[in-house]
XYZ file of C-alpha atoms in Angstrom:
164
model
C 44.320 135.089 98.269
C 48.053 135.548 97.961
C 50.462 137.424 100.108
C 52.500 137.042 103.218
C 51.451 137.140 106.842
C 54.042 137.766 109.531
C 53.165 136.875 113.097
C 54.803 138.822 115.880
C 54.477 136.997 119.187
C 54.027 139.305 122.186
C 53.682 136.801 125.046
C 57.256 137.284 126.302
C 56.365 140.921 126.989
C 52.608 141.425 127.113
C 51.831 138.026 128.570
C 54.340 138.356 131.383
C 54.254 142.063 132.255
C 50.931 141.959 134.090
C 51.663 138.880 136.204
C 51.412 139.947 139.815
C 53.026 138.345 142.817
C 56.314 136.564 142.422
C 58.811 137.723 139.825
C 58.949 135.429 136.802
C 62.594 134.301 136.721
C 64.713 135.291 133.753
C 65.337 131.606 133.036
C 61.584 131.017 132.645
C 61.284 133.918 130.201
C 64.253 132.597 128.247
C 62.718 129.110 128.171
C 59.459 130.592 126.818
C 61.311 132.445 124.073
C 63.323 129.331 123.236
C 60.125 127.244 122.986
C 58.465 129.827 120.732
C 61.600 129.976 118.598
C 61.738 126.173 118.407
C 58.097 126.243 117.250
C 59.171 128.404 114.309
C 58.331 131.921 115.465
C 60.935 134.414 114.298
C 59.474 137.756 115.367
C 58.818 138.507 119.037
C 58.285 141.372 121.421
C 60.609 140.261 124.210
C 60.385 142.996 126.840
C 60.043 146.638 127.755
C 62.663 149.041 128.963
C 60.369 150.576 131.561
C 60.726 151.455 135.221
C 60.976 148.285 137.315
C 58.880 150.094 139.917
C 56.065 150.475 137.394
C 56.347 147.018 135.795
C 58.552 144.751 137.937
C 58.311 141.798 135.535
C 60.289 143.741 132.916
C 63.266 144.490 135.188
C 65.396 141.892 133.394
C 64.678 142.972 129.828
C 68.375 143.620 129.134
C 69.253 140.019 130.045
C 66.341 138.622 128.035
C 67.330 140.732 125.025
C 70.931 139.530 125.313
C 69.717 135.922 125.154
C 67.657 136.569 122.033
C 70.805 137.613 120.198
C 71.959 133.980 120.398
C 69.006 132.787 118.288
C 69.792 133.056 114.554
C 67.127 134.861 112.557
C 65.076 135.992 115.550
C 63.748 139.536 115.177
C 63.401 140.829 118.746
C 61.541 144.036 119.501
C 61.605 145.856 122.838
C 59.142 148.538 123.849
C 60.531 151.937 124.751
C 58.344 154.595 126.419
C 60.860 157.390 126.986
C 64.464 158.606 126.786
C 65.678 156.465 129.698
C 64.208 153.316 128.150
C 65.598 154.287 124.750
C 69.114 154.689 126.113
C 68.912 151.338 127.926
C 67.629 149.617 124.788
C 70.386 151.052 122.604
C 73.021 150.191 125.225
C 71.638 146.648 125.275
C 72.044 146.321 121.520
C 68.371 146.465 120.562
C 67.918 146.456 116.804
C 64.114 146.870 116.823
C 62.356 149.442 118.966
C 58.654 149.781 119.646
C 57.751 153.340 120.564
C 54.294 153.830 122.020
C 51.719 156.289 123.246
C 47.930 156.463 123.456
C 45.428 158.193 121.214
C 43.472 159.246 124.306
C 44.455 161.698 127.001
C 43.229 159.530 129.876
C 45.103 156.372 128.924
C 48.280 158.237 128.007
C 48.313 159.977 131.385
C 47.618 156.723 133.256
C 50.107 154.668 131.235
C 52.935 157.154 130.650
C 52.207 159.903 133.190
C 52.309 162.654 130.592
C 50.132 164.395 128.053
C 49.888 163.085 124.519
C 51.719 166.163 123.273
C 54.575 165.544 125.717
C 54.794 161.890 124.671
C 54.727 162.735 120.988
C 57.454 165.376 121.332
C 59.716 162.999 123.223
C 59.116 160.141 120.800
C 59.888 162.451 117.872
C 63.244 163.266 119.463
C 63.911 159.549 119.982
C 63.192 158.857 116.324
C 65.754 161.515 115.380
C 68.303 159.946 117.743
C 67.754 156.337 116.696
C 70.953 154.855 115.282
C 71.008 154.128 111.572
C 69.943 150.564 110.884
C 67.741 150.300 113.970
C 64.149 149.556 113.038
C 61.277 151.468 114.617
C 57.659 150.483 115.080
C 55.219 153.032 116.445
C 52.360 151.678 118.579
C 49.289 153.854 119.074
C 47.045 152.468 121.818
C 43.334 153.037 122.384
C 42.363 154.045 118.853
C 38.835 152.617 119.152
C 38.032 152.529 122.851
C 39.713 153.707 126.022
C 39.166 152.298 129.526
C 39.322 155.871 130.853
C 37.790 158.020 128.103
C 35.343 155.593 126.472
C 34.703 155.432 122.739
C 37.350 157.217 120.681
C 36.092 159.399 117.869
C 37.551 158.498 114.484
C 38.811 162.046 113.944
C 40.750 162.011 117.216
C 42.478 158.713 116.447
C 43.169 159.701 112.843
C 44.695 162.987 113.973
C 47.375 161.069 115.878
C 47.857 158.558 113.062
C 48.455 161.422 110.627
C 51.001 163.022 112.962
C 52.991 159.828 113.026
């Protein structure tokens, strides 16, 4: 088999965002990213521009993103759920954005507090407003199974994939 595999490490965001209790200091997050970088990883999801009330561990994403700009060749992605997060990401100099929503109504409402149609409309406007040269990745959650709605029918998931 020939071809290229690119690994995108998500621990600096996904691994840290659900830690409860004490806030993980920015310096610890930076040390994690530095260690992953030193190990040869060059693509990472480093944070989310989300409400610090909803996900306190991501409150310092702007500072973490600023650090990543000091690492030559590192491709840093930040997740952006809405207009406020988008504006913060752009102001912070993000060059790679991860937009996201869920294929299921239940998870989208629980995760983003809006309908899928509302999420999709807002994300479409963000795509239009994304500065030239900024890369976009679209994440569609719960395409097979949803913790709220159960098994996802193929047609339902494919409908959202086709809209994207």
